[in-house]
Amino acid sequence: MSTFTSYLLLFFGGIIFVYMLLVIFSYSTMFLYALLQLRKEYKLDKHESDEELSDITYVKPVSIIVPAYNEEAGILDSVHSLLSLSYPQMEVIVVNDGSSDKTQDKMIAHFQMEPIQKVIRQQLDTKPVTAVYRSTIHPNLLFITKQNGGKADALNAGINLSKYPYFCSVDGDSILESTSLLKVMKPIITSNEEVIASGGSIRIANGTDIQMGSVMSVSLSEKSLVIMQVIEYLRAFLVGRVALSKHNMVLIISGAFSVFSKKWVIEAGGYLKSTVGEDMELVVRLHRMIKEQKSSNRIEFVPDPVCWTEAPENIKGLRRQRARWHRGLLESLWKHRKMTLNPKYGAVGMISFPYFWLIECLGPLIELGGYIYIVYAFFTGGIYFEFAIVLVLLFILYGSVFSMISVLFEAWSLKTYPKITDLIRLFMYSFTEVFWYRPLTIFWRCEGILQFFLKRDEWGHMERRGLSRKGLEE
């Protein structure tokens, strides 16, 4: 091997080594912040009952908007869970975005819906709405049919029809627990409307017993791919977003379950239809508005509210999802790139943007290079072999140990999974993450980067099986 090649290998190995140290330092800091925040949260709230939450004097009315495209497998369960929420004043708006399956037929028949004449205030531009229905058995349930325009367009159509000052976006394949909306609205209510957006935790429903839109018992799926996604969600929601939310730096609140001030969203122009990451892009745009208007408003993440959603159970579906998510991340960061390291945008510009650019966005490329370097070094031997061992240990710390700690956080704070056997399985699977699951997701995220540069805008389709074990049609 030539001297030049040796120096080149050491140079790239050094870059990967320094990068991994930076990532581990960042994650360690976030773990510490999350630990302190969760300890404070549950020390303060451990005696608060659901009844006390529902007795908040100034509860704000909320419009729940459910964009639905070919969601026949789970839409009835999702709507039933929303109608069962413990919330004093709300309406549920299901937006059928040109579905080609039986979503419309099932909704109209099951909820006994009739067409109504409804004047829609066109505050946001959308594809034409073809009909509006109201349920005869649930007067607060509306159903819109419209031409297909994508999820962002469907959400904008729901905002146009909504009558309340706050709206909650919920995916058509998701189930909310009865007090979830109360808890996610709490920061808005207690802050005297200073909080303009709030997001809740997402949990994976595969394997959980759900009947008639209600969670009967919680258990893990038997499928390894689903278990790894459970661990991934725990780390993302319970650690990353809790830590960033503490200082108003969170850039992502999941579109599957989030509440927004309608006034702010309309002023911002609604959901952007030219990106596949419309939920993140809207949050970033709101942060930008807050700073440009020199406002004290905030965006918060609430760790406790649980929204159960269906996760991909096969490689094909998960690959499409992760590539799409990463493409959406890149689109949001690039559109608002002027915020990066810009003191005008405070901690969001100086900390959040560099973190998302360096660790979340470009991380897959560097990690993929790390895996390639390790494989090459094992075959080369010598000093490269010893250096590769160090990198492997760093990868295990980052990819597996942090996930194992996240599982312990879950067991200590939220206790979503009550069975000790489920927690043991989560803990054991966490250790294997770096050896098979993380390399897969890194490769798929790199595909998302490629799709961004090729400007591919396809959404991709995930096969829905539905969340209930007992069908509502039976």
Short mmCIF file of C-alpha atoms in Angstrom, two decimals:
data_model
loop_
_atom_site.label_atom_id
_atom_site.label_comp_id
_atom_site.label_asym_id
_atom_site.label_seq_id
_atom_site.Cartn_x
_atom_site.Cartn_y
_atom_site.Cartn_z
CA MET A 1 0.00 0.00 0.00
CA SER A 2 1.40 3.40 -0.99
CA THR A 3 2.17 6.12 1.53
CA PHE A 4 -0.47 8.35 -0.06
CA THR A 5 -3.15 5.66 0.36
CA SER A 6 -2.12 5.13 3.97
CA TYR A 7 -2.41 8.83 4.77
CA LEU A 8 -5.75 8.98 2.94
CA LEU A 9 -7.14 6.11 5.00
CA LEU A 10 -5.92 7.68 8.23
CA PHE A 11 -7.44 11.01 7.19
CA PHE A 12 -10.88 9.57 6.47
CA GLY A 13 -10.68 7.37 9.54
CA GLY A 14 -9.89 10.44 11.62
CA ILE A 15 -12.88 12.33 10.21
CA ILE A 16 -15.20 9.44 11.07
CA PHE A 17 -13.66 9.14 14.55
CA VAL A 18 -14.08 12.86 15.32
CA TYR A 19 -17.61 12.80 13.91
CA MET A 20 -18.63 9.86 16.11
CA LEU A 21 -17.20 11.61 19.19
CA LEU A 22 -19.25 14.70 18.29
CA VAL A 23 -22.41 12.62 17.84
CA ILE A 24 -21.89 10.77 21.11
CA PHE A 25 -21.29 14.05 22.94
CA SER A 26 -24.48 15.53 21.42
CA TYR A 27 -26.57 12.49 22.33
CA SER A 28 -25.10 12.33 25.84
CA THR A 29 -26.04 15.98 26.38
CA MET A 30 -29.58 15.34 25.12
CA PHE A 31 -29.91 12.29 27.36
CA LEU A 32 -28.95 14.40 30.37
CA TYR A 33 -31.43 17.14 29.47
CA ALA A 34 -34.16 14.57 28.81
CA LEU A 35 -33.48 12.85 32.13
CA LEU A 36 -33.77 16.10 34.07
CA GLN A 37 -36.87 17.18 32.16
CA LEU A 38 -38.66 13.84 32.54
CA ARG A 39 -37.81 13.75 36.23
CA LYS A 40 -39.27 17.23 36.66
CA GLU A 41 -42.30 16.42 34.50
CA TYR A 42 -43.33 13.30 36.35
CA LYS A 43 -42.49 14.65 39.78
CA LEU A 44 -44.90 17.52 39.14
CA ASP A 45 -47.60 15.55 37.34
CA LYS A 46 -47.61 12.20 39.10
CA HIS A 47 -50.66 13.08 41.22
CA GLU A 48 -52.61 14.73 38.41
CA SER A 49 -55.68 12.72 37.46
CA ASP A 50 -57.52 12.68 34.16
CA GLU A 51 -60.49 14.35 35.86
CA GLU A 52 -58.33 17.30 36.94
CA LEU A 53 -57.14 17.74 33.37
CA SER A 54 -60.69 17.80 32.01
CA ASP A 55 -61.68 20.36 34.65
CA ILE A 56 -59.29 23.00 33.32
CA THR A 57 -61.47 26.11 33.25
CA TYR A 58 -60.36 27.55 29.94
CA VAL A 59 -60.18 24.52 27.68
CA LYS A 60 -59.89 25.65 24.07
CA PRO A 61 -62.18 24.07 21.44
CA VAL A 62 -60.31 21.99 18.86
CA SER A 63 -61.00 20.81 15.32
CA ILE A 64 -59.47 17.37 14.71
CA ILE A 65 -58.47 16.95 11.05
CA VAL A 66 -57.87 13.46 9.64
CA PRO A 67 -56.42 13.35 6.11
CA ALA A 68 -57.31 9.99 4.58
CA TYR A 69 -56.11 8.40 1.36
CA ASN A 70 -56.97 4.71 0.88
CA GLU A 71 -57.33 4.16 4.63
CA GLU A 72 -60.25 1.70 4.50
CA ALA A 73 -58.38 -0.78 6.72
CA GLY A 74 -58.17 1.48 9.76
CA ILE A 75 -60.25 4.63 9.27
CA LEU A 76 -63.28 3.43 11.28
CA ASP A 77 -61.13 2.52 14.29
CA SER A 78 -59.32 5.84 14.09
CA VAL A 79 -62.54 7.87 13.97
CA HIS A 80 -64.08 5.87 16.83
CA SER A 81 -61.04 6.61 18.99
CA LEU A 82 -61.38 10.32 18.22
CA LEU A 83 -65.09 10.39 19.03
CA SER A 84 -64.27 8.73 22.37
CA LEU A 85 -61.75 11.38 23.45
CA SER A 86 -62.25 12.98 26.85
CA TYR A 87 -62.41 16.55 25.59
CA PRO A 88 -65.22 19.04 26.30
CA GLN A 89 -65.54 20.74 22.90
CA MET A 90 -64.29 19.40 19.58
CA GLU A 91 -65.24 18.50 16.03
CA VAL A 92 -63.80 15.71 13.88
CA ILE A 93 -63.22 16.39 10.18
CA VAL A 94 -62.20 13.46 7.98
CA VAL A 95 -60.83 14.60 4.61
CA ASN A 96 -61.07 11.93 1.91
CA ASP A 97 -58.30 12.92 -0.49
CA GLY A 98 -59.58 11.18 -3.62
CA SER A 99 -59.28 7.64 -2.25
CA SER A 100 -59.65 4.81 -4.75
CA ASP A 101 -60.66 2.21 -2.15
CA LYS A 102 -63.77 1.93 0.06
CA THR A 103 -62.81 4.66 2.56
CA GLN A 104 -65.77 6.83 1.53
CA ASP A 105 -68.32 3.99 1.41
CA LYS A 106 -67.33 2.73 4.85
CA MET A 107 -67.42 6.17 6.46
CA ILE A 108 -70.83 7.11 5.02
CA ALA A 109 -72.45 3.76 5.84
CA HIS A 110 -70.97 3.19 9.30
CA PHE A 111 -71.54 6.70 10.66
CA GLN A 112 -74.86 7.22 8.82
CA MET A 113 -73.69 10.34 7.02
CA GLU A 114 -75.82 12.67 4.92
CA PRO A 115 -74.70 15.40 2.48
CA ILE A 116 -75.03 18.98 3.73
CA GLN A 117 -74.69 22.44 2.24
CA LYS A 118 -71.64 24.02 3.83
CA VAL A 119 -70.01 27.33 3.00
CA ILE A 120 -66.24 26.84 3.07
CA ARG A 121 -64.09 29.87 3.71
CA GLN A 122 -61.22 29.47 1.23
CA GLN A 123 -58.42 30.79 3.44
CA LEU A 124 -55.91 28.32 1.95
CA ASP A 125 -55.74 27.25 -1.69
CA THR A 126 -56.70 23.58 -2.20
CA LYS A 127 -57.99 21.14 -4.79
CA PRO A 128 -61.79 21.39 -5.22
CA VAL A 129 -64.02 19.96 -2.48
CA THR A 130 -66.75 17.85 -4.11
CA ALA A 131 -69.03 17.17 -1.12
CA VAL A 132 -69.43 17.61 2.63
CA TYR A 133 -71.25 15.08 4.83
CA ARG A 134 -72.37 15.17 8.46
CA SER A 135 -73.04 12.14 10.64
CA THR A 136 -76.63 11.82 11.85
CA ILE A 137 -75.48 9.95 14.97
CA HIS A 138 -72.42 12.11 15.75
CA PRO A 139 -73.25 15.75 14.83
CA ASN A 140 -69.64 16.81 15.49
CA LEU A 141 -68.33 14.41 12.79
CA LEU A 142 -67.86 15.82 9.27
CA PHE A 143 -66.63 14.04 6.15
CA ILE A 144 -65.16 15.89 3.15
CA THR A 145 -64.59 14.41 -0.29
CA LYS A 146 -62.18 16.23 -2.58
CA GLN A 147 -59.93 15.77 -5.58
CA ASN A 148 -56.60 14.16 -4.78
CA GLY A 149 -53.96 16.73 -3.90
CA GLY A 150 -51.77 15.02 -1.33
CA LYS A 151 -51.69 15.07 2.47
CA ALA A 152 -50.77 18.76 2.78
CA ASP A 153 -53.64 19.75 0.48
CA ALA A 154 -56.08 17.59 2.46
CA LEU A 155 -54.98 19.20 5.73
CA ASN A 156 -55.40 22.67 4.24
CA ALA A 157 -58.92 21.73 3.10
CA GLY A 158 -59.73 20.60 6.63
CA ILE A 159 -58.40 23.88 8.03
CA ASN A 160 -60.67 25.81 5.64
CA LEU A 161 -63.72 23.90 6.89
CA SER A 162 -62.80 23.95 10.59
CA LYS A 163 -64.59 26.33 12.93
CA TYR A 164 -62.39 26.28 16.03
CA PRO A 165 -59.22 28.34 16.81
CA TYR A 166 -57.00 25.25 17.20
CA PHE A 167 -56.73 22.17 15.04
CA CYS A 168 -55.20 18.77 15.69
CA SER A 169 -53.79 16.77 12.78
CA VAL A 170 -54.15 13.00 13.15
CA ASP A 171 -53.22 10.37 10.57
CA GLY A 172 -55.99 8.15 9.27
CA ASP A 173 -54.28 5.02 10.59
CA SER A 174 -53.76 6.32 14.13
CA ILE A 175 -55.50 5.73 17.46
CA LEU A 176 -55.48 8.26 20.32
CA GLU A 177 -55.82 7.38 23.99
CA SER A 178 -58.80 9.00 25.71
CA THR A 179 -56.84 11.78 27.49
CA SER A 180 -54.23 12.40 24.78
CA LEU A 181 -55.82 15.57 23.40
CA LEU A 182 -56.29 17.06 26.87
CA LYS A 183 -52.64 16.50 27.68
CA VAL A 184 -51.26 17.83 24.41
CA MET A 185 -53.45 20.94 24.74
CA LYS A 186 -52.30 21.57 28.32
CA PRO A 187 -49.15 23.59 27.35
CA ILE A 188 -51.30 25.83 25.15
CA ILE A 189 -53.91 26.39 27.84
CA THR A 190 -51.52 26.93 30.76
CA SER A 191 -49.24 29.25 28.77
CA ASN A 192 -52.12 31.63 28.03
CA GLU A 193 -51.79 30.78 24.32
CA GLU A 194 -48.06 31.58 24.21
CA VAL A 195 -47.51 28.03 22.96
CA ILE A 196 -48.76 27.96 19.35
CA ALA A 197 -48.04 24.32 18.55
CA SER A 198 -47.72 21.16 20.59
CA GLY A 199 -46.91 17.59 19.63
CA GLY A 200 -47.30 14.28 21.40
CA SER A 201 -45.49 10.97 21.53
CA ILE A 202 -46.14 8.31 18.92
CA ARG A 203 -46.12 4.61 19.76
CA ILE A 204 -46.31 1.64 17.39
CA ALA A 205 -49.57 -0.28 17.56
CA ASN A 206 -48.54 -3.48 15.77
CA GLY A 207 -49.04 -6.30 18.27
CA THR A 208 -51.26 -4.22 20.56
CA ASP A 209 -54.86 -5.34 21.11
CA ILE A 210 -57.14 -2.60 19.76
CA GLN A 211 -60.91 -3.01 19.55
CA MET A 212 -63.50 -0.45 18.46
CA GLY A 213 -60.82 2.25 18.41
CA SER A 214 -59.71 1.59 22.00
CA VAL A 215 -56.46 0.12 23.28
CA MET A 216 -57.39 -2.96 25.30
CA SER A 217 -53.89 -4.18 26.16
CA VAL A 218 -50.35 -3.25 25.14
CA SER A 219 -47.84 -5.80 23.92
CA LEU A 220 -44.95 -6.05 21.50
CA SER A 221 -45.19 -7.41 18.00
CA GLU A 222 -43.49 -10.74 17.32
CA LYS A 223 -41.76 -9.29 14.25
CA SER A 224 -38.15 -8.17 14.65
CA LEU A 225 -38.54 -5.31 12.16
CA VAL A 226 -41.43 -3.84 14.16
CA ILE A 227 -39.61 -4.23 17.50
CA MET A 228 -36.65 -2.27 16.14
CA GLN A 229 -39.02 0.53 15.08
CA VAL A 230 -40.47 0.62 18.61
CA ILE A 231 -36.94 1.15 19.96
CA GLU A 232 -36.24 3.78 17.32
CA TYR A 233 -39.41 5.70 18.24
CA LEU A 234 -38.54 5.57 21.94
CA ARG A 235 -35.14 7.12 21.29
CA ALA A 236 -36.49 9.80 18.96
CA PHE A 237 -39.49 10.88 21.03
CA LEU A 238 -38.42 10.20 24.60
CA VAL A 239 -34.90 11.60 24.33
CA GLY A 240 -34.30 13.75 21.25
CA ARG A 241 -37.50 15.78 21.21
CA VAL A 242 -37.80 16.12 24.99
CA ALA A 243 -34.29 17.60 25.13
CA LEU A 244 -34.78 20.02 22.22
CA SER A 245 -38.24 21.09 23.41
CA LYS A 246 -36.81 22.27 26.73
CA HIS A 247 -35.31 25.34 25.06
CA ASN A 248 -37.86 25.83 22.25
CA MET A 249 -35.57 24.18 19.68
CA VAL A 250 -37.67 21.24 18.49
CA LEU A 251 -38.00 21.25 14.69
CA ILE A 252 -40.19 18.16 14.36
CA ILE A 253 -43.53 17.39 15.96
CA SER A 254 -45.11 14.41 14.29
CA GLY A 255 -47.85 15.01 11.75
CA ALA A 256 -49.51 11.87 13.11
CA PHE A 257 -50.48 13.77 16.29
CA SER A 258 -49.96 17.52 16.72
CA VAL A 259 -51.98 20.62 17.62
CA PHE A 260 -51.56 24.06 16.04
CA SER A 261 -52.99 27.55 16.39
CA LYS A 262 -55.11 27.99 13.26
CA LYS A 263 -54.42 31.73 13.14
CA TRP A 264 -50.66 31.20 13.03
CA VAL A 265 -50.85 28.42 10.44
CA ILE A 266 -53.09 30.44 8.12
CA GLU A 267 -50.78 33.43 8.46
CA ALA A 268 -47.89 31.12 7.56
CA GLY A 269 -49.72 29.98 4.43
CA GLY A 270 -50.80 26.53 5.58
CA TYR A 271 -49.09 23.26 4.81
CA LEU A 272 -46.62 23.34 1.92
CA LYS A 273 -47.69 21.02 -0.90
CA SER A 274 -44.31 20.82 -2.64
CA THR A 275 -42.59 18.74 0.06
CA VAL A 276 -43.10 15.23 1.43
CA GLY A 277 -42.12 16.52 4.90
CA GLU A 278 -44.99 18.97 5.28
CA ASP A 279 -45.22 18.55 9.07
CA MET A 280 -41.56 19.42 9.76
CA GLU A 281 -41.54 22.22 7.19
CA LEU A 282 -44.54 23.88 8.86
CA VAL A 283 -42.88 23.71 12.29
CA VAL A 284 -39.66 25.23 10.92
CA ARG A 285 -41.66 27.97 9.18
CA LEU A 286 -43.48 28.78 12.42
CA HIS A 287 -40.15 29.01 14.26
CA ARG A 288 -38.97 31.38 11.55
CA MET A 289 -42.10 33.54 11.91
CA ILE A 290 -41.71 33.66 15.70
CA LYS A 291 -38.15 34.98 15.43
CA GLU A 292 -38.83 37.38 12.56
CA GLN A 293 -41.78 38.86 14.44
CA LYS A 294 -39.67 39.00 17.63
CA SER A 295 -42.41 37.08 19.40
CA SER A 296 -42.14 35.10 22.64
CA ASN A 297 -44.33 32.27 21.32
CA ARG A 298 -43.12 28.69 21.63
CA ILE A 299 -43.51 25.23 20.15
CA GLU A 300 -43.48 22.35 22.63
CA PHE A 301 -43.30 18.57 22.69
CA VAL A 302 -45.26 16.64 25.32
CA PRO A 303 -43.76 13.20 26.07
CA ASP A 304 -46.81 11.65 27.71
CA PRO A 305 -49.74 11.74 25.23
CA VAL A 306 -49.80 8.50 23.30
CA CYS A 307 -50.90 8.15 19.71
CA TRP A 308 -50.80 4.60 18.40
CA THR A 309 -49.97 4.19 14.73
CA GLU A 310 -49.43 1.31 12.32
CA ALA A 311 -45.81 0.70 11.33
CA PRO A 312 -44.48 -1.06 8.22
CA GLU A 313 -44.01 -4.78 8.76
CA ASN A 314 -41.88 -5.51 5.72
CA ILE A 315 -38.60 -4.25 4.29
CA LYS A 316 -40.22 -2.70 1.22
CA GLY A 317 -42.63 -0.50 3.18
CA LEU A 318 -40.04 0.57 5.76
CA ARG A 319 -37.51 1.41 3.05
CA ARG A 320 -39.97 3.73 1.30
CA GLN A 321 -40.96 5.38 4.56
CA ARG A 322 -37.41 6.10 5.75
CA ALA A 323 -36.26 7.37 2.34
CA ARG A 324 -39.31 9.67 2.24
CA TRP A 325 -38.72 10.95 5.77
CA HIS A 326 -35.10 11.79 5.02
CA ARG A 327 -36.02 13.48 1.76
CA GLY A 328 -38.57 15.57 3.66
CA LEU A 329 -35.92 16.49 6.25
CA LEU A 330 -33.57 17.70 3.52
CA GLU A 331 -36.32 19.65 1.77
CA SER A 332 -37.27 21.47 4.99
CA LEU A 333 -33.69 22.32 5.94
CA TRP A 334 -32.81 23.47 2.42
CA LYS A 335 -35.90 25.65 2.04
CA HIS A 336 -35.04 27.47 5.27
CA ARG A 337 -31.24 27.22 4.97
CA LYS A 338 -30.80 30.96 5.69
CA MET A 339 -31.62 30.15 9.33
CA THR A 340 -28.47 28.00 9.68
CA LEU A 341 -25.96 29.62 12.09
CA ASN A 342 -27.94 32.86 11.85
CA PRO A 343 -28.06 34.60 15.27
CA LYS A 344 -31.30 36.29 14.20
CA TYR A 345 -33.07 32.96 14.75
CA GLY A 346 -31.65 32.33 18.21
CA ALA A 347 -31.10 28.79 19.46
CA VAL A 348 -33.06 27.35 16.53
CA GLY A 349 -30.59 28.82 14.04
CA MET A 350 -27.44 28.42 16.12
CA ILE A 351 -28.05 24.95 17.61
CA SER A 352 -31.02 23.11 16.06
CA PHE A 353 -30.13 23.73 12.42
CA PRO A 354 -26.43 22.77 12.74
CA TYR A 355 -27.46 19.66 14.69
CA PHE A 356 -30.00 18.57 12.08
CA TRP A 357 -27.66 19.36 9.17
CA LEU A 358 -24.61 17.63 10.60
CA ILE A 359 -26.04 14.72 12.59
CA GLU A 360 -29.51 13.97 11.24
CA CYS A 361 -29.08 14.99 7.59
CA LEU A 362 -25.46 14.25 6.65
CA GLY A 363 -24.99 11.58 9.32
CA PRO A 364 -26.07 8.64 7.13
CA LEU A 365 -23.36 9.41 4.57
CA ILE A 366 -20.64 9.57 7.22
CA GLU A 367 -21.92 6.48 9.03
CA LEU A 368 -22.11 4.55 5.76
CA GLY A 369 -18.52 5.58 5.10
CA GLY A 370 -17.68 4.33 8.59
CA TYR A 371 -19.14 0.88 7.94
CA ILE A 372 -17.24 0.65 4.63
CA TYR A 373 -14.03 1.77 6.39
CA ILE A 374 -14.46 -0.86 9.12
CA VAL A 375 -14.97 -3.69 6.61
CA TYR A 376 -11.93 -2.55 4.59
CA ALA A 377 -9.76 -2.17 7.70
CA PHE A 378 -10.57 -5.67 8.92
CA PHE A 379 -9.22 -7.10 5.66
CA THR A 380 -6.21 -4.76 5.55
CA GLY A 381 -4.97 -5.45 9.07
CA GLY A 382 -2.21 -3.59 10.90
CA ILE A 383 -2.98 -0.22 12.45
CA TYR A 384 -6.18 0.00 10.43
CA PHE A 385 -7.54 -3.10 12.16
CA GLU A 386 -6.94 -1.59 15.61
CA PHE A 387 -8.50 1.68 14.51
CA ALA A 388 -11.50 -0.22 13.14
CA ILE A 389 -12.01 -1.86 16.54
CA VAL A 390 -12.22 1.60 18.13
CA LEU A 391 -14.79 2.69 15.52
CA VAL A 392 -16.85 -0.47 16.11
CA LEU A 393 -16.97 0.32 19.84
CA LEU A 394 -18.09 3.89 19.09
CA PHE A 395 -20.76 2.60 16.69
CA ILE A 396 -22.03 0.18 19.34
CA LEU A 397 -22.16 2.99 21.91
CA TYR A 398 -24.07 5.27 19.53
CA GLY A 399 -26.26 2.70 17.77
CA SER A 400 -27.04 0.25 20.55
CA VAL A 401 -26.17 1.52 24.04
CA PHE A 402 -28.15 4.74 23.64
CA SER A 403 -31.13 2.69 22.46
CA MET A 404 -30.81 0.45 25.51
CA ILE A 405 -30.81 3.53 27.75
CA SER A 406 -33.93 4.78 25.94
CA VAL A 407 -35.71 1.54 26.84
CA LEU A 408 -34.74 2.10 30.49
CA PHE A 409 -36.12 5.65 30.24
CA GLU A 410 -39.40 4.22 28.98
CA ALA A 411 -39.56 1.69 31.81
CA TRP A 412 -38.83 4.41 34.39
CA SER A 413 -41.05 7.23 33.16
CA LEU A 414 -43.96 6.35 30.87
CA LYS A 415 -44.34 2.61 31.50
CA THR A 416 -46.14 2.15 28.18
CA TYR A 417 -45.16 -1.52 28.05
CA PRO A 418 -46.27 -3.07 31.36
CA LYS A 419 -45.02 -6.61 30.69
CA ILE A 420 -41.51 -7.23 32.01
CA THR A 421 -40.95 -9.75 29.21
CA ASP A 422 -41.62 -7.03 26.62
CA LEU A 423 -39.09 -4.71 28.26
CA ILE A 424 -36.48 -7.47 28.34
CA ARG A 425 -37.06 -8.15 24.64
CA LEU A 426 -36.75 -4.44 23.85
CA PHE A 427 -33.53 -4.26 25.84
CA MET A 428 -32.02 -7.29 24.13
CA TYR A 429 -33.05 -6.18 20.65
CA SER A 430 -31.51 -2.76 21.34
CA PHE A 431 -28.09 -4.34 21.57
CA THR A 432 -28.44 -5.86 18.08
CA GLU A 433 -29.41 -2.57 16.41
CA VAL A 434 -25.94 -1.57 15.23
CA PHE A 435 -25.28 -4.96 13.63
CA TRP A 436 -28.22 -5.16 11.22
CA TYR A 437 -31.03 -2.62 11.62
CA ARG A 438 -29.04 0.59 11.71
CA PRO A 439 -27.00 -0.24 8.56
CA LEU A 440 -30.30 -0.83 6.74
CA THR A 441 -31.82 2.50 7.81
CA ILE A 442 -28.57 4.31 6.99
CA PHE A 443 -28.67 2.93 3.46
CA TRP A 444 -32.34 3.90 3.04
CA ARG A 445 -31.69 7.41 4.34
CA CYS A 446 -28.87 7.73 1.81
CA GLU A 447 -31.45 6.79 -0.82
CA GLY A 448 -33.54 9.69 0.47
CA ILE A 449 -30.57 12.02 -0.06
CA LEU A 450 -30.24 10.75 -3.64
CA GLN A 451 -33.98 11.24 -4.23
CA PHE A 452 -33.66 14.82 -2.97
CA PHE A 453 -30.97 15.64 -5.52
CA LEU A 454 -32.88 13.83 -8.28
CA LYS A 455 -35.98 15.80 -7.20
CA ARG A 456 -38.21 12.76 -6.99
CA ASP A 457 -41.52 13.68 -5.39
CA GLU A 458 -43.38 10.36 -5.22
CA TRP A 459 -44.94 9.61 -1.82
CA GLY A 460 -44.79 5.82 -1.85
CA HIS A 461 -47.49 3.51 -0.49
CA MET A 462 -47.56 1.46 2.70
CA GLU A 463 -49.86 -1.53 2.83
CA ARG A 464 -52.41 -1.06 5.64
CA ARG A 465 -53.64 -4.06 7.59
CA GLY A 466 -55.68 -2.13 10.13
CA LEU A 467 -55.13 -1.93 13.88
CA SER A 468 -58.15 -3.76 15.25
CA ARG A 469 -58.23 -7.46 15.87
CA LYS A 470 -61.99 -7.20 15.90
CA GLY A 471 -63.37 -5.49 12.84
CA LEU A 472 -65.98 -2.78 13.24
CA GLU A 473 -67.91 -4.10 10.28
CA GLU A 474 -68.63 -7.38 12.03
#
